[in-house]
PDB file of C-alpha atoms in Angstrom:
ATOM      1  CA  UNK A   1      22.746 -59.162  50.744  1.00  0.00           C
ATOM      2  CA  UNK A   2      25.263 -59.987  47.860  1.00  0.00           C
ATOM      3  CA  UNK A   3      21.437 -59.714  45.946  1.00  0.00           C
ATOM      4  CA  UNK A   4      20.990 -56.182  47.205  1.00  0.00           C
ATOM      5  CA  UNK A   5      24.589 -55.114  45.941  1.00  0.00           C
ATOM      6  CA  UNK A   6      23.977 -56.483  42.657  1.00  0.00           C
ATOM      7  CA  UNK A   7      20.544 -54.390  42.174  1.00  0.00           C
ATOM      8  CA  UNK A   8      21.989 -51.083  41.256  1.00  0.00           C
ATOM      9  CA  UNK A   9      24.347 -52.462  38.832  1.00  0.00           C
ATOM     10  CA  UNK A  10      20.930 -54.718  37.357  1.00  0.00           C
ATOM     11  CA  UNK A  11      19.320 -51.429  36.989  1.00  0.00           C
ATOM     12  CA  UNK A  12      21.596 -49.600  35.689  1.00  0.00           C
ATOM     13  CA  UNK A  13      22.227 -52.307  32.598  1.00  0.00           C
ATOM     14  CA  UNK A  14      18.660 -52.136  32.430  1.00  0.00           C
ATOM     15  CA  UNK A  15      18.464 -48.411  32.235  1.00  0.00           C
ATOM     16  CA  UNK A  16      21.462 -48.520  29.350  1.00  0.00           C
ATOM     17  CA  UNK A  17      19.601 -51.034  27.291  1.00  0.00           C
ATOM     18  CA  UNK A  18      16.337 -49.059  27.167  1.00  0.00           C
ATOM     19  CA  UNK A  19      18.850 -45.674  26.325  1.00  0.00           C
ATOM     20  CA  UNK A  20      19.739 -47.629  23.488  1.00  0.00           C
ATOM     21  CA  UNK A  21      16.619 -48.879  22.087  1.00  0.00           C
ATOM     22  CA  UNK A  22      15.320 -46.006  22.365  1.00  0.00           C
ATOM     23  CA  UNK A  23      18.640 -44.039  20.412  1.00  0.00           C
ATOM     24  CA  UNK A  24      17.716 -47.259  18.064  1.00  0.00           C
ATOM     25  CA  UNK A  25      14.035 -46.394  17.355  1.00  0.00           C
ATOM     26  CA  UNK A  26      15.202 -42.857  16.621  1.00  0.00           C
ATOM     27  CA  UNK A  27      17.232 -43.766  14.232  1.00  0.00           C
ATOM     28  CA  UNK A  28      14.863 -46.335  12.107  1.00  0.00           C
ATOM     29  CA  UNK A  29      12.161 -43.151  12.662  1.00  0.00           C
ATOM     30  CA  UNK A  30      14.670 -40.294  11.176  1.00  0.00           C
ATOM     31  CA  UNK A  31      15.599 -43.033   7.792  1.00  0.00           C
ATOM     32  CA  UNK A  32      12.087 -43.253   7.631  1.00  0.00           C
ATOM     33  CA  UNK A  33      11.492 -39.568   7.540  1.00  0.00           C
ATOM     34  CA  UNK A  34      14.428 -38.794   5.202  1.00  0.00           C
ATOM     35  CA  UNK A  35      13.570 -41.702   2.460  1.00  0.00           C
ATOM     36  CA  UNK A  36      10.132 -39.835   2.235  1.00  0.00           C
ATOM     37  CA  UNK A  37      11.770 -36.475   2.191  1.00  0.00           C
ATOM     38  CA  UNK A  38      13.884 -38.210  -1.225  1.00  0.00           C
ATOM     39  CA  UNK A  39      11.120 -39.301  -2.533  1.00  0.00           C
ATOM     40  CA  UNK A  40       8.754 -35.714  -2.239  1.00  0.00           C
ATOM     41  CA  UNK A  41      12.531 -34.651  -3.652  1.00  0.00           C
ATOM     42  CA  UNK A  42      12.594 -36.797  -5.930  1.00  0.00           C
ATOM     43  CA  UNK A  43       8.765 -35.885  -7.133  1.00  0.00           C
ATOM     44  CA  UNK A  44       9.973 -32.175  -7.404  1.00  0.00           C
ATOM     45  CA  UNK A  45       8.191 -31.238  -4.322  1.00  0.00           C
ATOM     46  CA  UNK A  46      11.194 -29.589  -2.366  1.00  0.00           C
ATOM     47  CA  UNK A  47       9.107 -27.857   0.446  1.00  0.00           C
ATOM     48  CA  UNK A  48       7.607 -31.552   1.204  1.00  0.00           C
ATOM     49  CA  UNK A  49      11.213 -32.650   1.113  1.00  0.00           C
ATOM     50  CA  UNK A  50      12.184 -29.987   3.420  1.00  0.00           C
ATOM     51  CA  UNK A  51       9.407 -31.028   6.022  1.00  0.00           C
ATOM     52  CA  UNK A  52       9.927 -34.729   5.792  1.00  0.00           C
ATOM     53  CA  UNK A  53      13.870 -33.971   6.457  1.00  0.00           C
ATOM     54  CA  UNK A  54      13.199 -31.510   9.275  1.00  0.00           C
ATOM     55  CA  UNK A  55      11.864 -34.275  10.846  1.00  0.00           C
ATOM     56  CA  UNK A  56      14.534 -36.976   9.871  1.00  0.00           C
ATOM     57  CA  UNK A  57      17.233 -34.644  11.359  1.00  0.00           C
ATOM     58  CA  UNK A  58      15.204 -33.905  14.668  1.00  0.00           C
ATOM     59  CA  UNK A  59      14.798 -37.564  15.283  1.00  0.00           C
ATOM     60  CA  UNK A  60      18.318 -38.451  14.933  1.00  0.00           C
ATOM     61  CA  UNK A  61      20.617 -35.206  15.140  1.00  0.00           C
ATOM     62  CA  UNK A  62      23.419 -37.433  12.854  1.00  0.00           C
ATOM     63  CA  UNK A  63      21.636 -38.229   9.934  1.00  0.00           C
ATOM     64  CA  UNK A  64      24.201 -36.773   7.840  1.00  0.00           C
ATOM     65  CA  UNK A  65      22.040 -38.178   4.676  1.00  0.00           C
ATOM     66  CA  UNK A  66      19.196 -35.791   5.654  1.00  0.00           C
ATOM     67  CA  UNK A  67      21.424 -32.771   6.583  1.00  0.00           C
ATOM     68  CA  UNK A  68      22.935 -33.184   3.020  1.00  0.00           C
ATOM     69  CA  UNK A  69      19.348 -33.512   1.477  1.00  0.00           C
ATOM     70  CA  UNK A  70      18.376 -30.490   3.053  1.00  0.00           C
ATOM     71  CA  UNK A  71      21.004 -28.601   1.829  1.00  0.00           C
ATOM     72  CA  UNK A  72      20.195 -29.019  -1.927  1.00  0.00           C
ATOM     73  CA  UNK A  73      16.852 -28.926  -1.159  1.00  0.00           C
ATOM     74  CA  UNK A  74      17.054 -24.998  -0.046  1.00  0.00           C
ATOM     75  CA  UNK A  75      18.891 -24.276  -2.537  1.00  0.00           C
ATOM     76  CA  UNK A  76      16.436 -25.622  -5.236  1.00  0.00           C
ATOM     77  CA  UNK A  77      13.739 -23.250  -3.064  1.00  0.00           C
ATOM     78  CA  UNK A  78      16.348 -20.726  -3.752  1.00  0.00           C
ATOM     79  CA  UNK A  79      16.785 -20.439   0.151  1.00  0.00           C
ATOM     80  CA  UNK A  80      20.910 -19.718   0.026  1.00  0.00           C
ATOM     81  CA  UNK A  81      21.068 -18.732   3.983  1.00  0.00           C
ATOM     82  CA  UNK A  82      19.453 -21.991   4.888  1.00  0.00           C
ATOM     83  CA  UNK A  83      21.280 -24.223   2.530  1.00  0.00           C
ATOM     84  CA  UNK A  84      24.460 -23.332   4.120  1.00  0.00           C
ATOM     85  CA  UNK A  85      23.815 -23.449   7.220  1.00  0.00           C
ATOM     86  CA  UNK A  86      22.817 -26.940   6.852  1.00  0.00           C
ATOM     87  CA  UNK A  87      25.777 -27.954   4.647  1.00  0.00           C
ATOM     88  CA  UNK A  88      27.648 -26.396   7.045  1.00  0.00           C
ATOM     89  CA  UNK A  89      26.274 -28.388   9.752  1.00  0.00           C
ATOM     90  CA  UNK A  90      26.758 -31.444   8.200  1.00  0.00           C
ATOM     91  CA  UNK A  91      30.250 -30.637   7.822  1.00  0.00           C
ATOM     92  CA  UNK A  92      30.216 -30.054  11.472  1.00  0.00           C
ATOM     93  CA  UNK A  93      29.017 -33.358  12.881  1.00  0.00           C
ATOM     94  CA  UNK A  94      30.501 -35.531   9.983  1.00  0.00           C
ATOM     95  CA  UNK A  95      33.264 -37.419  12.098  1.00  0.00           C
ATOM     96  CA  UNK A  96      35.946 -37.210   9.283  1.00  0.00           C
ATOM     97  CA  UNK A  97      35.575 -33.534   9.003  1.00  0.00           C
ATOM     98  CA  UNK A  98      34.580 -31.870  12.174  1.00  0.00           C
ATOM     99  CA  UNK A  99      37.449 -30.326  13.204  1.00  0.00           C
ATOM    100  CA  UNK A 100      37.439 -28.434  10.029  1.00  0.00           C
ATOM    101  CA  UNK A 101      34.446 -26.606  11.046  1.00  0.00           C
ATOM    102  CA  UNK A 102      33.912 -23.524  13.041  1.00  0.00           C
ATOM    103  CA  UNK A 103      32.576 -23.696  16.330  1.00  0.00           C
ATOM    104  CA  UNK A 104      28.738 -24.060  16.754  1.00  0.00           C
ATOM    105  CA  UNK A 105      26.464 -21.775  15.343  1.00  0.00           C
ATOM    106  CA  UNK A 106      22.560 -21.998  15.566  1.00  0.00           C
ATOM    107  CA  UNK A 107      20.865 -22.494  12.290  1.00  0.00           C
ATOM    108  CA  UNK A 108      19.368 -19.626  10.761  1.00  0.00           C
ATOM    109  CA  UNK A 109      21.633 -16.996  12.848  1.00  0.00           C
ATOM    110  CA  UNK A 110      24.354 -16.368  10.372  1.00  0.00           C
ATOM    111  CA  UNK A 111      26.851 -13.504  11.638  1.00  0.00           C
ATOM    112  CA  UNK A 112      27.308 -12.341   8.127  1.00  0.00           C
ATOM    113  CA  UNK A 113      25.966 -12.011   4.521  1.00  0.00           C
ATOM    114  CA  UNK A 114      25.031 -14.744   2.426  1.00  0.00           C
ATOM    115  CA  UNK A 115      27.690 -14.293   0.152  1.00  0.00           C
ATOM    116  CA  UNK A 116      30.404 -13.944   2.681  1.00  0.00           C
ATOM    117  CA  UNK A 117      29.065 -17.243   3.930  1.00  0.00           C
ATOM    118  CA  UNK A 118      29.163 -18.927   0.673  1.00  0.00           C
ATOM    119  CA  UNK A 119      32.235 -18.089   0.105  1.00  0.00           C
ATOM    120  CA  UNK A 120      33.466 -19.104   3.418  1.00  0.00           C
ATOM    121  CA  UNK A 121      31.632 -22.599   3.351  1.00  0.00           C
ATOM    122  CA  UNK A 122      33.192 -23.353  -0.456  1.00  0.00           C
ATOM    123  CA  UNK A 123      36.589 -22.738   1.393  1.00  0.00           C
ATOM    124  CA  UNK A 124      35.450 -25.389   4.278  1.00  0.00           C
ATOM    125  CA  UNK A 125      34.446 -27.740   1.735  1.00  0.00           C
ATOM    126  CA  UNK A 126      37.849 -27.179  -0.302  1.00  0.00           C
ATOM    127  CA  UNK A 127      39.852 -27.713   2.551  1.00  0.00           C
ATOM    128  CA  UNK A 128      37.989 -31.300   3.242  1.00  0.00           C
ATOM    129  CA  UNK A 129      37.841 -32.628  -0.335  1.00  0.00           C
ATOM    130  CA  UNK A 130      41.948 -31.816   0.516  1.00  0.00           C
ATOM    131  CA  UNK A 131      41.985 -34.262   2.793  1.00  0.00           C
ATOM    132  CA  UNK A 132      39.590 -36.772   1.517  1.00  0.00           C
ATOM    133  CA  UNK A 133      39.788 -36.485  -2.397  1.00  0.00           C
ATOM    134  CA  UNK A 134      37.474 -39.610  -2.997  1.00  0.00           C
ATOM    135  CA  UNK A 135      34.727 -37.900  -1.392  1.00  0.00           C
ATOM    136  CA  UNK A 136      31.618 -38.074  -3.923  1.00  0.00           C
ATOM    137  CA  UNK A 137      29.461 -35.989  -1.371  1.00  0.00           C
ATOM    138  CA  UNK A 138      32.569 -33.269  -1.049  1.00  0.00           C
ATOM    139  CA  UNK A 139      32.275 -32.881  -4.571  1.00  0.00           C
ATOM    140  CA  UNK A 140      28.608 -33.030  -4.949  1.00  0.00           C
ATOM    141  CA  UNK A 141      28.515 -30.343  -1.780  1.00  0.00           C
ATOM    142  CA  UNK A 142      31.347 -28.039  -3.938  1.00  0.00           C
ATOM    143  CA  UNK A 143      28.341 -28.720  -6.922  1.00  0.00           C
ATOM    144  CA  UNK A 144      25.593 -27.346  -5.020  1.00  0.00           C
ATOM    145  CA  UNK A 145      27.805 -24.522  -3.334  1.00  0.00           C
ATOM    146  CA  UNK A 146      29.366 -23.362  -6.946  1.00  0.00           C
ATOM    147  CA  UNK A 147      25.044 -22.919  -8.018  1.00  0.00           C
ATOM    148  CA  UNK A 148      24.600 -20.559  -5.463  1.00  0.00           C
ATOM    149  CA  UNK A 149      27.506 -18.866  -6.623  1.00  0.00           C
ATOM    150  CA  UNK A 150      26.544 -19.097  -9.795  1.00  0.00           C
ATOM    151  CA  UNK A 151      30.096 -20.414 -10.506  1.00  0.00           C
ATOM    152  CA  UNK A 152      28.624 -22.772 -13.204  1.00  0.00           C
ATOM    153  CA  UNK A 153      31.707 -23.815 -14.977  1.00  0.00           C
ATOM    154  CA  UNK A 154      33.691 -24.844 -11.246  1.00  0.00           C
ATOM    155  CA  UNK A 155      30.066 -26.485 -10.955  1.00  0.00           C
ATOM    156  CA  UNK A 156      29.860 -28.523 -13.708  1.00  0.00           C
ATOM    157  CA  UNK A 157      33.637 -29.558 -12.937  1.00  0.00           C
ATOM    158  CA  UNK A 158      32.972 -30.655  -9.375  1.00  0.00           C
ATOM    159  CA  UNK A 159      29.856 -32.830 -10.339  1.00  0.00           C
ATOM    160  CA  UNK A 160      31.546 -34.538 -13.197  1.00  0.00           C
ATOM    161  CA  UNK A 161      34.442 -35.569 -10.521  1.00  0.00           C
ATOM    162  CA  UNK A 162      31.446 -36.634  -8.062  1.00  0.00           C
ATOM    163  CA  UNK A 163      30.345 -38.685 -11.241  1.00  0.00           C
ATOM    164  CA  UNK A 164      33.605 -40.361 -11.675  1.00  0.00           C
ATOM    165  CA  UNK A 165      33.305 -41.653  -8.253  1.00  0.00           C
ATOM    166  CA  UNK A 166      29.775 -42.354  -8.246  1.00  0.00           C
ATOM    167  CA  UNK A 167      28.550 -43.113 -12.257  1.00  0.00           C
ATOM    168  CA  UNK A 168      25.422 -44.786 -11.043  1.00  0.00           C
ATOM    169  CA  UNK A 169      24.012 -42.130  -8.591  1.00  0.00           C
ATOM    170  CA  UNK A 170      21.190 -40.757 -10.721  1.00  0.00           C
ATOM    171  CA  UNK A 171      20.681 -37.667  -8.857  1.00  0.00           C
ATOM    172  CA  UNK A 172      24.269 -36.399  -9.200  1.00  0.00           C
ATOM    173  CA  UNK A 173      23.108 -36.994 -13.349  1.00  0.00           C
ATOM    174  CA  UNK A 174      20.229 -34.974 -12.706  1.00  0.00           C
ATOM    175  CA  UNK A 175      22.379 -32.190 -10.883  1.00  0.00           C
ATOM    176  CA  UNK A 176      24.469 -32.005 -13.667  1.00  0.00           C
ATOM    177  CA  UNK A 177      22.160 -31.590 -16.164  1.00  0.00           C
ATOM    178  CA  UNK A 178      20.545 -28.638 -14.262  1.00  0.00           C
ATOM    179  CA  UNK A 179      23.989 -26.844 -13.942  1.00  0.00           C
ATOM    180  CA  UNK A 180      24.807 -27.352 -17.725  1.00  0.00           C
ATOM    181  CA  UNK A 181      21.190 -25.837 -18.318  1.00  0.00           C
ATOM    182  CA  UNK A 182      21.802 -22.692 -15.969  1.00  0.00           C
ATOM    183  CA  UNK A 183      25.231 -22.163 -17.779  1.00  0.00           C
ATOM    184  CA  UNK A 184      22.594 -21.903 -20.901  1.00  0.00           C
ATOM    185  CA  UNK A 185      23.803 -25.069 -22.443  1.00  0.00           C
ATOM    186  CA  UNK A 186      20.272 -27.347 -22.729  1.00  0.00           C
ATOM    187  CA  UNK A 187      21.732 -29.429 -25.341  1.00  0.00           C
ATOM    188  CA  UNK A 188      24.659 -30.417 -22.660  1.00  0.00           C
ATOM    189  CA  UNK A 189      22.239 -30.723 -20.019  1.00  0.00           C
ATOM    190  CA  UNK A 190      19.625 -33.233 -22.221  1.00  0.00           C
ATOM    191  CA  UNK A 191      22.029 -36.484 -22.322  1.00  0.00           C
ATOM    192  CA  UNK A 192      22.528 -35.892 -18.493  1.00  0.00           C
ATOM    193  CA  UNK A 193      18.621 -36.208 -17.705  1.00  0.00           C
ATOM    194  CA  UNK A 194      18.226 -38.914 -20.285  1.00  0.00           C
ATOM    195  CA  UNK A 195      20.949 -40.995 -18.303  1.00  0.00           C
ATOM    196  CA  UNK A 196      19.281 -40.284 -15.043  1.00  0.00           C
ATOM    197  CA  UNK A 197      16.342 -41.536 -16.201  1.00  0.00           C
ATOM    198  CA  UNK A 198      18.135 -44.671 -17.488  1.00  0.00           C
ATOM    199  CA  UNK A 199      18.968 -44.980 -13.969  1.00  0.00           C
ATOM    200  CA  UNK A 200      15.703 -44.010 -12.535  1.00  0.00           C
ATOM    201  CA  UNK A 201      12.915 -44.157 -15.208  1.00  0.00           C
ATOM    202  CA  UNK A 202      10.333 -43.002 -12.614  1.00  0.00           C
ATOM    203  CA  UNK A 203      12.433 -39.463 -11.862  1.00  0.00           C
ATOM    204  CA  UNK A 204       9.775 -36.493 -11.640  1.00  0.00           C
ATOM    205  CA  UNK A 205      12.146 -34.050 -11.389  1.00  0.00           C
ATOM    206  CA  UNK A 206      14.518 -35.189 -13.922  1.00  0.00           C
ATOM    207  CA  UNK A 207      11.384 -35.497 -16.528  1.00  0.00           C
ATOM    208  CA  UNK A 208      10.485 -32.110 -15.903  1.00  0.00           C
ATOM    209  CA  UNK A 209      14.395 -30.975 -16.394  1.00  0.00           C
ATOM    210  CA  UNK A 210      14.173 -32.481 -19.399  1.00  0.00           C
ATOM    211  CA  UNK A 211      11.069 -31.212 -20.664  1.00  0.00           C
ATOM    212  CA  UNK A 212      12.232 -27.537 -19.719  1.00  0.00           C
ATOM    213  CA  UNK A 213      15.691 -28.524 -21.619  1.00  0.00           C
ATOM    214  CA  UNK A 214      13.765 -29.622 -25.116  1.00  0.00           C
ATOM    215  CA  UNK A 215      11.415 -26.607 -24.490  1.00  0.00           C
ATOM    216  CA  UNK A 216      14.566 -24.238 -24.781  1.00  0.00           C
ATOM    217  CA  UNK A 217      15.612 -25.800 -27.861  1.00  0.00           C
ATOM    218  CA  UNK A 218      12.162 -25.288 -29.410  1.00  0.00           C
ATOM    219  CA  UNK A 219      11.633 -29.273 -29.151  1.00  0.00           C
ATOM    220  CA  UNK A 220       8.031 -28.431 -27.954  1.00  0.00           C
ATOM    221  CA  UNK A 221       6.603 -31.952 -28.678  1.00  0.00           C
ATOM    222  CA  UNK A 222       9.122 -33.592 -26.947  1.00  0.00           C
ATOM    223  CA  UNK A 223       8.794 -31.116 -23.943  1.00  0.00           C
ATOM    224  CA  UNK A 224       5.417 -31.993 -23.506  1.00  0.00           C
ATOM    225  CA  UNK A 225       5.639 -35.996 -23.548  1.00  0.00           C
ATOM    226  CA  UNK A 226       8.599 -35.212 -20.550  1.00  0.00           C
ATOM    227  CA  UNK A 227       6.038 -33.132 -18.603  1.00  0.00           C
ATOM    228  CA  UNK A 228       2.962 -35.514 -19.382  1.00  0.00           C
ATOM    229  CA  UNK A 229       5.059 -38.553 -18.086  1.00  0.00           C
ATOM    230  CA  UNK A 230       5.835 -36.256 -15.168  1.00  0.00           C
ATOM    231  CA  UNK A 231       2.161 -35.693 -14.509  1.00  0.00           C
ATOM    232  CA  UNK A 232       1.409 -39.297 -15.390  1.00  0.00           C
ATOM    233  CA  UNK A 233       3.696 -39.788 -11.986  1.00  0.00           C
ATOM    234  CA  UNK A 234       2.469 -37.002 -10.115  1.00  0.00           C
ATOM    235  CA  UNK A 235      -0.512 -35.318 -11.065  1.00  0.00           C
ATOM    236  CA  UNK A 236      -0.533 -33.009  -8.494  1.00  0.00           C
ATOM    237  CA  UNK A 237       2.414 -31.059  -9.534  1.00  0.00           C
ATOM    238  CA  UNK A 238       0.745 -27.728 -10.189  1.00  0.00           C
ATOM    239  CA  UNK A 239       4.335 -26.309 -11.706  1.00  0.00           C
ATOM    240  CA  UNK A 240       4.168 -29.067 -14.146  1.00  0.00           C
ATOM    241  CA  UNK A 241       0.699 -28.144 -15.654  1.00  0.00           C
ATOM    242  CA  UNK A 242       1.866 -24.393 -15.798  1.00  0.00           C
ATOM    243  CA  UNK A 243       5.171 -25.873 -17.885  1.00  0.00           C
ATOM    244  CA  UNK A 244       3.177 -27.901 -20.201  1.00  0.00           C
ATOM    245  CA  UNK A 245       0.460 -25.002 -20.998  1.00  0.00           C
ATOM    246  CA  UNK A 246       2.928 -22.996 -22.063  1.00  0.00           C
ATOM    247  CA  UNK A 247       4.617 -25.629 -24.454  1.00  0.00           C
ATOM    248  CA  UNK A 248       1.194 -25.410 -25.851  1.00  0.00           C
ATOM    249  CA  UNK A 249       0.988 -21.704 -25.902  1.00  0.00           C
ATOM    250  CA  UNK A 250       4.746 -21.817 -27.710  1.00  0.00           C
ATOM    251  CA  UNK A 251       2.957 -24.739 -30.008  1.00  0.00           C
ATOM    252  CA  UNK A 252       0.054 -22.465 -30.661  1.00  0.00           C
ATOM    253  CA  UNK A 253      -2.534 -25.337 -30.004  1.00  0.00           C
ATOM    254  CA  UNK A 254      -5.062 -23.311 -27.989  1.00  0.00           C
ATOM    255  CA  UNK A 255      -7.353 -26.733 -27.862  1.00  0.00           C
ATOM    256  CA  UNK A 256      -4.113 -28.175 -25.797  1.00  0.00           C
ATOM    257  CA  UNK A 257      -4.543 -25.307 -23.559  1.00  0.00           C
ATOM    258  CA  UNK A 258      -8.000 -25.671 -22.613  1.00  0.00           C
ATOM    259  CA  UNK A 259      -7.452 -29.542 -22.136  1.00  0.00           C
ATOM    260  CA  UNK A 260      -4.765 -28.632 -19.806  1.00  0.00           C
ATOM    261  CA  UNK A 261      -6.647 -25.773 -18.021  1.00  0.00           C
ATOM    262  CA  UNK A 262      -9.131 -28.779 -17.426  1.00  0.00           C
ATOM    263  CA  UNK A 263      -6.289 -31.132 -16.548  1.00  0.00           C
ATOM    264  CA  UNK A 264      -7.728 -33.602 -18.959  1.00  0.00           C
ATOM    265  CA  UNK A 265      -4.855 -35.561 -18.541  1.00  0.00           C
ATOM    266  CA  UNK A 266      -5.936 -39.265 -20.192  1.00  0.00           C
ATOM    267  CA  UNK A 267      -7.097 -36.990 -22.984  1.00  0.00           C
ATOM    268  CA  UNK A 268      -3.147 -35.428 -23.432  1.00  0.00           C
ATOM    269  CA  UNK A 269      -1.476 -38.558 -22.813  1.00  0.00           C
ATOM    270  CA  UNK A 270      -3.311 -40.028 -25.601  1.00  0.00           C
ATOM    271  CA  UNK A 271      -2.917 -37.268 -28.022  1.00  0.00           C
ATOM    272  CA  UNK A 272       1.021 -37.350 -27.045  1.00  0.00           C
ATOM    273  CA  UNK A 273       1.302 -41.244 -27.173  1.00  0.00           C
ATOM    274  CA  UNK A 274       2.945 -41.063 -23.634  1.00  0.00           C
TER     275      UNK A 274
END
């Protein structure tokens, strides 16, 4: 009879173990999709990054890194509404800041216009910073939010503070550079991208951004070299071929334009010693 009485307890224990094993498998799957999404983002492909990051969150709704990355990628894709949705979701699911966030909202169903929502979201994160002033993630999110509202001076300050806290973060250096460039200060952007590339030499997004800044500074050969390095890492980046063609047009080199049209990467890399 003792064996009979113990059977339900054994079954409950087995069920608990199976549930935990399932949750652990879901967490591993989520991290794998998150890392793939980050790799796509680093390769300057936010559309592919978003697809992977959404699967990461679907597998584990508490994957905060994936939620934060989604907010950044949607910002890069100029989808402010979804960017704000995911940044608010990150705050609401973060154990340290959940009490600051409003009640659960359905993603994509914001109740007011995007600019009012942006101001409200910024206010929420400023309150969070007041609670945790040494969180690099919070300062980085504020940098993203200030970019959404085109308050580039405030965005620069936020990213600089984040970098004081996390100076070896290559993606923060790239974000600071992009913000400087958005503020029409390409000369200030260049050393930020260079630092990002020192930390991560194969960082396609920073190479592409550095090329854009060099082009805006009329340093066309340096711009072309950056684009060619980026393409050697991701030859399918159609937008980079477009940027490269624009540089060749600015140089007045129709021969290079034709080589770019033929996607003759090997010949162009040899020509520019890349």
